[in-house]
Structure formats: structure tokens, C-alpha cells
Short mmCIF file of N, CA and C in Angstrom, two decimals:
data_model
loop_
_atom_site.label_atom_id
_atom_site.label_comp_id
_atom_site.label_asym_id
_atom_site.label_seq_id
_atom_site.Cartn_x
_atom_site.Cartn_y
_atom_site.Cartn_z
N UNK A 18 78.46 76.61 92.40
CA UNK A 18 78.81 77.11 93.71
C UNK A 18 77.67 77.95 94.28
N UNK A 19 77.08 78.80 93.41
CA UNK A 19 75.98 79.65 93.87
C UNK A 19 74.82 78.79 94.39
N UNK A 20 74.51 77.72 93.68
CA UNK A 20 73.43 76.84 94.08
C UNK A 20 73.74 76.16 95.41
N UNK A 21 74.98 75.73 95.59
CA UNK A 21 75.38 75.10 96.84
C UNK A 21 75.27 76.07 98.02
N UNK A 22 75.73 77.30 97.83
CA UNK A 22 75.64 78.32 98.90
C UNK A 22 74.18 78.60 99.24
N UNK A 23 73.35 78.73 98.23
CA UNK A 23 71.93 78.98 98.45
C UNK A 23 71.29 77.83 99.21
N UNK A 24 71.61 76.62 98.81
CA UNK A 24 71.06 75.43 99.46
C UNK A 24 71.49 75.37 100.93
N UNK A 25 72.77 75.64 101.20
CA UNK A 25 73.27 75.60 102.58
C UNK A 25 72.60 76.67 103.45
N UNK A 26 72.40 77.85 102.90
CA UNK A 26 71.72 78.92 103.66
C UNK A 26 70.29 78.54 103.97
N UNK A 27 69.61 77.98 102.99
CA UNK A 27 68.21 77.58 103.21
C UNK A 27 68.12 76.44 104.23
N UNK A 28 69.06 75.53 104.20
CA UNK A 28 69.00 74.36 105.08
C UNK A 28 69.46 74.67 106.51
N UNK A 29 70.43 75.57 106.68
CA UNK A 29 71.06 75.72 107.99
C UNK A 29 70.90 77.08 108.64
N UNK A 30 70.24 78.02 107.99
CA UNK A 30 70.11 79.36 108.57
C UNK A 30 68.65 79.70 108.81
N UNK A 31 68.38 80.26 109.98
CA UNK A 31 67.03 80.74 110.26
C UNK A 31 66.83 82.11 109.62
N UNK A 32 67.88 82.92 109.63
CA UNK A 32 67.83 84.28 109.08
C UNK A 32 69.20 84.61 108.51
N UNK A 33 69.25 85.23 107.35
CA UNK A 33 70.49 85.69 106.75
C UNK A 33 70.47 87.22 106.81
N UNK A 34 71.37 87.78 107.60
CA UNK A 34 71.42 89.23 107.77
C UNK A 34 72.59 89.76 106.94
N UNK A 35 72.27 90.62 105.99
CA UNK A 35 73.29 91.19 105.11
C UNK A 35 73.46 92.67 105.43
N UNK A 36 74.66 93.17 105.31
CA UNK A 36 74.94 94.57 105.57
C UNK A 36 74.70 95.45 104.35
N UNK A 37 74.45 94.83 103.22
CA UNK A 37 74.20 95.58 102.00
C UNK A 37 73.37 94.75 101.05
N UNK A 38 72.50 95.42 100.31
CA UNK A 38 71.68 94.74 99.33
C UNK A 38 72.42 94.44 98.03
N UNK A 39 73.68 94.83 97.93
CA UNK A 39 74.43 94.60 96.69
C UNK A 39 75.01 93.19 96.61
N UNK A 40 74.97 92.47 97.73
CA UNK A 40 75.52 91.11 97.74
C UNK A 40 74.55 90.14 97.08
N UNK A 41 75.05 88.97 96.72
CA UNK A 41 74.23 87.98 96.03
C UNK A 41 73.05 87.54 96.88
N UNK A 42 71.99 87.14 96.24
CA UNK A 42 70.80 86.63 96.91
C UNK A 42 71.02 85.15 97.17
N UNK A 43 70.92 84.75 98.45
CA UNK A 43 71.14 83.36 98.81
C UNK A 43 69.84 82.65 99.15
N UNK A 44 69.02 83.28 99.97
CA UNK A 44 67.74 82.71 100.36
C UNK A 44 66.78 83.87 100.59
N UNK A 45 66.13 84.35 99.54
CA UNK A 45 65.35 85.58 99.64
C UNK A 45 64.30 85.55 100.75
N UNK A 46 63.73 84.39 101.02
CA UNK A 46 62.70 84.29 102.06
C UNK A 46 63.27 84.43 103.48
N UNK A 47 64.60 84.33 103.62
CA UNK A 47 65.24 84.41 104.93
C UNK A 47 66.14 85.64 105.09
N UNK A 48 66.28 86.42 104.02
CA UNK A 48 67.24 87.52 104.04
C UNK A 48 66.64 88.80 104.63
N UNK A 49 67.49 89.49 105.33
CA UNK A 49 67.15 90.78 105.90
C UNK A 49 68.35 91.68 105.68
N UNK A 50 68.13 92.83 105.05
CA UNK A 50 69.22 93.78 104.81
C UNK A 50 69.18 94.83 105.90
N UNK A 51 70.28 94.94 106.62
CA UNK A 51 70.41 95.94 107.68
C UNK A 51 71.48 96.92 107.23
N UNK A 52 71.10 98.15 107.01
CA UNK A 52 72.04 99.17 106.53
C UNK A 52 72.85 99.76 107.67
N UNK A 53 73.47 98.90 108.44
CA UNK A 53 74.31 99.38 109.53
C UNK A 53 75.75 99.53 109.09
N UNK A 54 76.11 98.89 108.00
CA UNK A 54 77.46 98.97 107.43
C UNK A 54 78.55 98.70 108.45
N UNK A 55 78.27 97.86 109.41
CA UNK A 55 79.28 97.44 110.36
C UNK A 55 79.64 98.47 111.42
N UNK A 56 78.84 99.52 111.59
CA UNK A 56 79.16 100.54 112.59
C UNK A 56 78.86 100.00 113.98
N UNK A 57 79.89 99.96 114.79
CA UNK A 57 79.74 99.48 116.17
C UNK A 57 79.48 100.64 117.10
N UNK A 58 78.96 100.34 118.26
CA UNK A 58 78.70 101.34 119.29
C UNK A 58 79.99 102.07 119.66
N UNK A 59 81.14 101.39 119.57
CA UNK A 59 82.43 101.98 119.90
C UNK A 59 82.68 103.25 119.07
N UNK A 60 82.37 103.20 117.76
CA UNK A 60 82.58 104.36 116.90
C UNK A 60 81.73 105.54 117.33
N UNK A 61 80.49 105.24 117.68
CA UNK A 61 79.60 106.32 118.10
C UNK A 61 80.08 106.93 119.41
N UNK A 62 80.57 106.11 120.33
CA UNK A 62 81.09 106.61 121.61
C UNK A 62 82.34 107.46 121.40
N UNK A 63 83.24 106.98 120.56
CA UNK A 63 84.47 107.73 120.27
C UNK A 63 84.12 109.07 119.63
N UNK A 64 83.17 109.07 118.72
CA UNK A 64 82.75 110.31 118.06
C UNK A 64 82.15 111.30 119.04
N UNK A 65 81.36 110.82 119.97
CA UNK A 65 80.76 111.70 120.98
C UNK A 65 81.83 112.30 121.88
N UNK A 66 82.78 111.47 122.31
CA UNK A 66 83.88 111.96 123.16
C UNK A 66 84.70 113.00 122.41
N UNK A 67 85.00 112.73 121.15
CA UNK A 67 85.78 113.65 120.34
C UNK A 67 85.05 114.98 120.16
N UNK A 68 83.74 114.92 119.91
CA UNK A 68 82.95 116.14 119.76
C UNK A 68 83.03 117.00 121.02
N UNK A 69 82.92 116.35 122.17
CA UNK A 69 83.01 117.09 123.43
C UNK A 69 84.38 117.73 123.61
N UNK A 70 85.44 117.01 123.26
CA UNK A 70 86.79 117.56 123.37
C UNK A 70 86.98 118.74 122.42
N UNK A 71 86.44 118.64 121.21
CA UNK A 71 86.56 119.72 120.24
C UNK A 71 85.79 120.96 120.69
N UNK A 72 84.62 120.75 121.25
CA UNK A 72 83.84 121.88 121.75
C UNK A 72 84.52 122.55 122.93
N UNK A 73 85.16 121.74 123.77
CA UNK A 73 85.88 122.27 124.92
C UNK A 73 87.09 123.08 124.47
N UNK A 74 87.80 122.57 123.45
CA UNK A 74 88.93 123.29 122.86
C UNK A 74 90.19 123.34 123.69
N UNK A 75 90.25 122.63 124.79
CA UNK A 75 91.42 122.72 125.67
C UNK A 75 92.35 121.52 125.57
N UNK A 76 91.98 120.52 124.81
CA UNK A 76 92.79 119.31 124.68
C UNK A 76 93.80 119.53 123.54
N UNK A 77 95.07 119.73 123.87
CA UNK A 77 96.11 120.04 122.89
C UNK A 77 96.25 118.92 121.86
N UNK A 78 96.21 117.66 122.31
CA UNK A 78 96.37 116.52 121.40
C UNK A 78 95.27 116.54 120.33
N UNK A 79 94.04 116.77 120.75
CA UNK A 79 92.92 116.79 119.82
C UNK A 79 93.05 117.98 118.87
N UNK A 80 93.44 119.14 119.37
CA UNK A 80 93.61 120.32 118.52
C UNK A 80 94.74 120.13 117.51
N UNK A 81 95.81 119.44 117.91
CA UNK A 81 96.92 119.19 116.98
C UNK A 81 96.49 118.31 115.82
N UNK A 82 95.54 117.41 116.06
CA UNK A 82 95.09 116.47 115.02
C UNK A 82 93.91 117.01 114.23
N UNK A 83 92.95 117.64 114.91
CA UNK A 83 91.71 118.04 114.26
C UNK A 83 91.54 119.56 114.11
N UNK A 84 92.47 120.33 114.63
CA UNK A 84 92.36 121.78 114.54
C UNK A 84 92.56 122.27 113.12
N UNK A 85 92.28 123.55 112.87
CA UNK A 85 92.37 124.08 111.50
C UNK A 85 93.78 124.08 110.93
N UNK A 86 94.81 124.06 111.77
CA UNK A 86 96.18 124.09 111.28
C UNK A 86 96.83 122.70 111.26
N UNK A 87 96.04 121.68 111.54
CA UNK A 87 96.57 120.31 111.58
C UNK A 87 96.85 119.80 110.18
N UNK A 88 97.92 119.03 110.04
CA UNK A 88 98.18 118.41 108.74
C UNK A 88 97.37 117.12 108.68
N UNK A 89 96.82 116.80 107.52
CA UNK A 89 95.97 115.62 107.43
C UNK A 89 96.77 114.32 107.62
N UNK A 90 96.13 113.36 108.22
CA UNK A 90 96.72 112.03 108.38
C UNK A 90 95.85 111.06 107.59
N UNK A 91 96.46 110.34 106.67
CA UNK A 91 95.74 109.46 105.78
C UNK A 91 96.08 108.01 106.12
N UNK A 92 95.07 107.15 106.09
CA UNK A 92 95.38 105.74 106.30
C UNK A 92 94.53 104.83 105.43
N UNK A 93 95.09 103.66 105.19
CA UNK A 93 94.40 102.55 104.53
C UNK A 93 94.21 101.51 105.60
N UNK A 94 93.01 100.95 105.70
CA UNK A 94 92.81 99.84 106.63
C UNK A 94 92.03 98.76 105.91
N UNK A 95 92.54 97.57 105.96
CA UNK A 95 91.89 96.45 105.30
C UNK A 95 92.86 95.30 105.12
N UNK A 96 92.37 94.24 104.53
CA UNK A 96 93.21 93.09 104.26
C UNK A 96 94.17 93.45 103.14
N UNK A 97 95.44 93.12 103.33
CA UNK A 97 96.46 93.46 102.34
C UNK A 97 96.41 92.47 101.18
N UNK A 98 95.55 92.80 100.22
CA UNK A 98 95.39 92.01 99.01
C UNK A 98 95.41 92.96 97.82
N UNK A 99 96.04 92.55 96.75
CA UNK A 99 96.05 93.37 95.55
C UNK A 99 94.62 93.59 95.07
N UNK A 100 93.75 92.60 95.24
CA UNK A 100 92.37 92.72 94.77
C UNK A 100 91.58 93.77 95.54
N UNK A 101 92.08 94.23 96.67
CA UNK A 101 91.43 95.30 97.44
C UNK A 101 91.81 96.68 96.92
N UNK A 102 92.66 96.74 95.92
CA UNK A 102 92.99 98.01 95.30
C UNK A 102 94.26 98.66 95.81
N UNK A 103 95.12 97.91 96.48
CA UNK A 103 96.36 98.49 97.01
C UNK A 103 97.24 99.03 95.88
N UNK A 104 97.32 98.30 94.79
CA UNK A 104 98.12 98.76 93.66
C UNK A 104 97.58 100.06 93.08
N UNK A 105 96.25 100.15 92.95
CA UNK A 105 95.63 101.38 92.46
C UNK A 105 95.89 102.54 93.41
N UNK A 106 95.81 102.26 94.70
CA UNK A 106 96.08 103.28 95.70
C UNK A 106 97.50 103.83 95.54
N UNK A 107 98.46 102.92 95.37
CA UNK A 107 99.85 103.34 95.21
C UNK A 107 100.03 104.21 93.96
N UNK A 108 99.42 103.78 92.87
CA UNK A 108 99.52 104.54 91.62
C UNK A 108 98.88 105.93 91.77
N UNK A 109 97.74 106.01 92.45
CA UNK A 109 97.07 107.29 92.64
C UNK A 109 97.87 108.23 93.54
N UNK A 110 98.46 107.66 94.60
CA UNK A 110 99.29 108.48 95.48
C UNK A 110 100.50 109.01 94.71
N UNK A 111 101.13 108.14 93.93
CA UNK A 111 102.30 108.55 93.13
C UNK A 111 101.90 109.64 92.13
N UNK A 112 100.76 109.46 91.48
CA UNK A 112 100.27 110.45 90.51
C UNK A 112 100.02 111.80 91.20
N UNK A 113 99.38 111.77 92.37
CA UNK A 113 99.09 113.01 93.11
C UNK A 113 100.38 113.70 93.52
N UNK A 114 101.36 112.92 93.94
CA UNK A 114 102.64 113.52 94.34
C UNK A 114 103.35 114.18 93.16
N UNK A 115 103.35 113.49 92.03
CA UNK A 115 104.06 114.00 90.86
C UNK A 115 103.32 115.14 90.16
N UNK A 116 102.02 115.03 90.02
CA UNK A 116 101.28 116.03 89.25
C UNK A 116 100.92 117.27 90.06
N UNK A 117 100.71 117.11 91.36
CA UNK A 117 100.28 118.25 92.17
C UNK A 117 101.36 118.71 93.15
N UNK A 118 102.48 118.03 93.15
CA UNK A 118 103.56 118.40 94.06
C UNK A 118 103.22 118.15 95.52
N UNK A 119 102.33 117.22 95.76
CA UNK A 119 101.94 116.90 97.14
C UNK A 119 102.91 115.92 97.76
N UNK A 120 103.01 115.93 99.06
CA UNK A 120 103.76 114.90 99.80
C UNK A 120 102.73 114.19 100.65
N UNK A 121 102.43 112.96 100.33
CA UNK A 121 101.38 112.22 101.02
C UNK A 121 101.99 111.08 101.82
N UNK A 122 101.79 111.12 103.12
CA UNK A 122 102.20 110.02 104.00
C UNK A 122 100.97 109.16 104.24
N UNK A 123 101.10 107.87 104.02
CA UNK A 123 99.98 106.96 104.21
C UNK A 123 100.38 105.89 105.23
N UNK A 124 99.57 105.75 106.26
CA UNK A 124 99.75 104.66 107.22
C UNK A 124 98.90 103.49 106.75
N UNK A 125 99.52 102.35 106.59
CA UNK A 125 98.85 101.15 106.10
C UNK A 125 98.61 100.20 107.27
N UNK A 126 97.34 99.88 107.53
CA UNK A 126 96.98 98.97 108.62
C UNK A 126 96.27 97.76 108.06
N UNK A 127 96.69 96.60 108.52
CA UNK A 127 96.08 95.35 108.08
C UNK A 127 97.17 94.34 107.77
N UNK A 128 96.73 93.14 107.49
CA UNK A 128 97.68 92.11 107.11
C UNK A 128 97.01 91.19 106.11
N UNK A 129 97.80 90.54 105.31
CA UNK A 129 97.29 89.61 104.32
C UNK A 129 98.45 89.05 103.52
N UNK A 130 98.14 88.16 102.59
CA UNK A 130 99.18 87.50 101.83
C UNK A 130 100.04 88.43 100.98
N UNK A 131 99.53 89.61 100.65
CA UNK A 131 100.28 90.52 99.78
C UNK A 131 100.97 91.65 100.54
N UNK A 132 101.00 91.59 101.86
CA UNK A 132 101.54 92.68 102.68
C UNK A 132 103.01 92.95 102.39
N UNK A 133 103.83 91.91 102.39
CA UNK A 133 105.27 92.09 102.18
C UNK A 133 105.56 92.61 100.77
N UNK A 134 104.87 92.05 99.80
CA UNK A 134 105.06 92.48 98.42
C UNK A 134 104.60 93.94 98.23
N UNK A 135 103.51 94.32 98.92
CA UNK A 135 103.02 95.70 98.83
C UNK A 135 104.03 96.67 99.46
N UNK A 136 104.60 96.29 100.59
CA UNK A 136 105.61 97.14 101.24
C UNK A 136 106.83 97.30 100.33
N UNK A 137 107.21 96.23 99.68
CA UNK A 137 108.34 96.27 98.77
C UNK A 137 108.05 97.18 97.57
N UNK A 138 106.86 97.07 97.00
CA UNK A 138 106.49 97.91 95.85
C UNK A 138 106.43 99.38 96.26
N UNK A 139 105.88 99.68 97.44
CA UNK A 139 105.82 101.06 97.92
C UNK A 139 107.23 101.64 98.05
N UNK A 140 108.14 100.83 98.53
CA UNK A 140 109.53 101.27 98.67
C UNK A 140 110.16 101.54 97.30
N UNK A 141 109.92 100.65 96.34
CA UNK A 141 110.46 100.83 94.99
C UNK A 141 109.89 102.09 94.32
N UNK A 142 108.65 102.43 94.65
CA UNK A 142 108.01 103.60 94.06
C UNK A 142 108.34 104.89 94.83
N UNK A 143 109.16 104.76 95.87
CA UNK A 143 109.54 105.90 96.72
C UNK A 143 108.33 106.57 97.36
N UNK A 144 107.37 105.77 97.80
CA UNK A 144 106.19 106.28 98.48
C UNK A 144 106.41 106.24 99.99
N UNK A 145 105.87 107.22 100.68
CA UNK A 145 105.96 107.23 102.14
C UNK A 145 104.76 106.48 102.69
N UNK A 146 104.88 105.16 102.71
CA UNK A 146 103.83 104.29 103.24
C UNK A 146 104.43 103.45 104.35
N UNK A 147 103.90 103.63 105.54
CA UNK A 147 104.36 102.83 106.68
C UNK A 147 103.38 101.70 106.89
N UNK A 148 103.87 100.47 106.94
CA UNK A 148 103.03 99.30 107.12
C UNK A 148 103.08 98.89 108.59
N UNK A 149 101.93 99.00 109.27
CA UNK A 149 101.87 98.79 110.72
C UNK A 149 101.30 97.46 111.16
N UNK A 150 100.69 96.71 110.29
CA UNK A 150 100.04 95.47 110.69
C UNK A 150 98.59 95.72 111.10
N UNK A 151 97.92 94.71 111.62
CA UNK A 151 96.50 94.84 111.93
C UNK A 151 96.23 95.74 113.14
N UNK A 152 95.04 96.39 113.13
CA UNK A 152 94.61 97.25 114.22
C UNK A 152 93.09 97.37 114.17
N UNK A 153 92.48 97.66 115.28
CA UNK A 153 91.03 97.88 115.33
C UNK A 153 90.73 99.27 114.77
N UNK A 154 89.69 99.37 113.94
CA UNK A 154 89.31 100.65 113.33
C UNK A 154 89.12 101.74 114.38
N UNK A 155 88.49 101.40 115.48
CA UNK A 155 88.16 102.41 116.49
C UNK A 155 89.42 103.02 117.11
N UNK A 156 90.52 102.29 117.12
CA UNK A 156 91.76 102.80 117.70
C UNK A 156 92.32 103.97 116.89
N UNK A 157 91.90 104.12 115.65
CA UNK A 157 92.41 105.19 114.79
C UNK A 157 91.52 106.44 114.81
N UNK A 158 90.39 106.38 115.46
CA UNK A 158 89.41 107.47 115.40
C UNK A 158 89.95 108.79 115.92
N UNK A 159 90.80 108.76 116.91
CA UNK A 159 91.31 110.01 117.48
C UNK A 159 92.70 110.37 116.96
N UNK A 160 93.22 109.62 116.01
CA UNK A 160 94.57 109.92 115.54
C UNK A 160 94.64 110.31 114.07
N UNK A 161 93.56 110.14 113.33
CA UNK A 161 93.60 110.42 111.89
C UNK A 161 92.43 111.30 111.48
N UNK A 162 92.74 112.47 110.99
CA UNK A 162 91.72 113.42 110.54
C UNK A 162 91.15 113.02 109.18
N UNK A 163 91.97 112.53 108.31
CA UNK A 163 91.53 112.15 106.97
C UNK A 163 91.60 110.64 106.86
N UNK A 164 90.59 110.08 106.24
CA UNK A 164 90.57 108.62 106.09
C UNK A 164 90.50 108.27 104.62
N UNK A 165 91.32 107.34 104.23
CA UNK A 165 91.30 106.83 102.86
C UNK A 165 91.08 105.33 102.98
N UNK A 166 89.89 104.89 102.66
CA UNK A 166 89.56 103.48 102.79
C UNK A 166 89.81 102.76 101.47
N UNK A 167 89.93 101.47 101.54
CA UNK A 167 90.35 100.67 100.39
C UNK A 167 89.57 100.99 99.12
N UNK A 168 90.29 101.26 98.05
CA UNK A 168 89.63 101.48 96.77
C UNK A 168 89.37 100.15 96.08
N UNK A 169 88.38 99.41 96.55
CA UNK A 169 88.10 98.08 96.04
C UNK A 169 87.43 98.15 94.68
N UNK A 170 88.04 97.55 93.67
CA UNK A 170 87.51 97.66 92.32
C UNK A 170 86.44 96.64 91.96
N UNK A 171 86.03 95.77 92.91
CA UNK A 171 85.13 94.68 92.54
C UNK A 171 83.67 95.11 92.39
N UNK A 172 83.31 96.32 92.80
CA UNK A 172 81.96 96.81 92.59
C UNK A 172 80.98 96.43 93.68
N UNK A 173 81.36 95.56 94.59
CA UNK A 173 80.48 95.18 95.70
C UNK A 173 81.03 95.80 96.97
N UNK A 174 80.20 96.51 97.66
CA UNK A 174 80.61 97.19 98.88
C UNK A 174 81.84 98.05 98.65
N UNK A 175 81.86 98.72 97.52
CA UNK A 175 82.99 99.57 97.20
C UNK A 175 83.13 100.66 98.23
N UNK A 176 84.35 100.90 98.67
CA UNK A 176 84.54 101.89 99.73
C UNK A 176 85.70 102.82 99.42
N UNK A 177 85.66 103.43 98.26
CA UNK A 177 86.65 104.43 97.95
C UNK A 177 86.18 105.75 98.54
N UNK A 178 86.76 106.13 99.65
CA UNK A 178 86.33 107.33 100.35
C UNK A 178 87.56 108.15 100.69
N UNK A 179 87.52 109.41 100.35
CA UNK A 179 88.62 110.30 100.71
C UNK A 179 87.98 111.57 101.23
N UNK A 180 87.94 111.73 102.54
CA UNK A 180 87.29 112.91 103.08
C UNK A 180 88.23 113.72 103.94
N UNK A 181 88.06 115.00 103.89
CA UNK A 181 88.87 115.91 104.69
C UNK A 181 87.97 116.57 105.72
#
């Protein structure tokens, strides 16, 4: 399969642009690694607008979400697949709730073949996980102070991030 993919890239691509150097090498003479990590201009614009609102300090909605007394909002966004680490996420949330006495509400965004089964497992584990379906990442920029991205265990483009 690797040979076939390499051959197809060499035959049909003028340039192969990768977002990370951790992915497999397909056609080294045509590859270019761009460390943009998928950041669109929309994110930068939303961040600039949010910064201005925070500096102004008069927007109640922004202060309720990002102010010092705001409760954190956590979300998962990605394809609903067990291989993306959804099961690990559930186990970690359950462990945090039981061992530290935390109450963690997680908004789950995305869709995939394991979405219904994941919702069912979250319910059986008594986790507060709301499954909302697919959404654009930028739409969440002004509503969630804390982001928890998929804990992908495959080692490529791993994005286990939990920031406050």
C-alpha cells in the first residue's frame, strides 16, 4: 500500500504539502512541510476580536466566559471514533471526577460511526457529556475557555491538549 501511495503521489502530484513532518514520506522530492497546523485566518480574526473585547471589559457575555470568575467550559471536537481516544477521554474524566471530586461537563462535537455508541457509554458511566454533532472549530472560539482536544493514541499528529 505504501508503494502504491508513493507511486500515485509521484505520478499525479506537482507538490505534496504536509501539515506535519511526522507523516509518512510519499514523494520526498515533491514534499513541503508547512507548520501551519490547519490554522485558518478565521481563528486569528476571532482571537483579535476577543482580545479587543477583553481589553474593553464591557462585554458581559465575554466576561462571563473568560473572566476570572468564569467556570471552565471543556469540549472535544473531532470525528467520533474510538481510535481517536474517546474511550480514554471518558475513563480520564471519570477518574478525575472520582479521585479529585471534580464535576466535569464535556461538550462533544463531531460525528462518526461510533457517535451513538459513545453517547451510550457516557450515559452508562454517568458522565455529563452532551453530544452536539458536527460544528466548525471557529464557532466555539468565543464560547469555551478551556479546550480539550482529542487524545489520539496513534502517535501521529497527537493532540492531547488541556489548557486553562
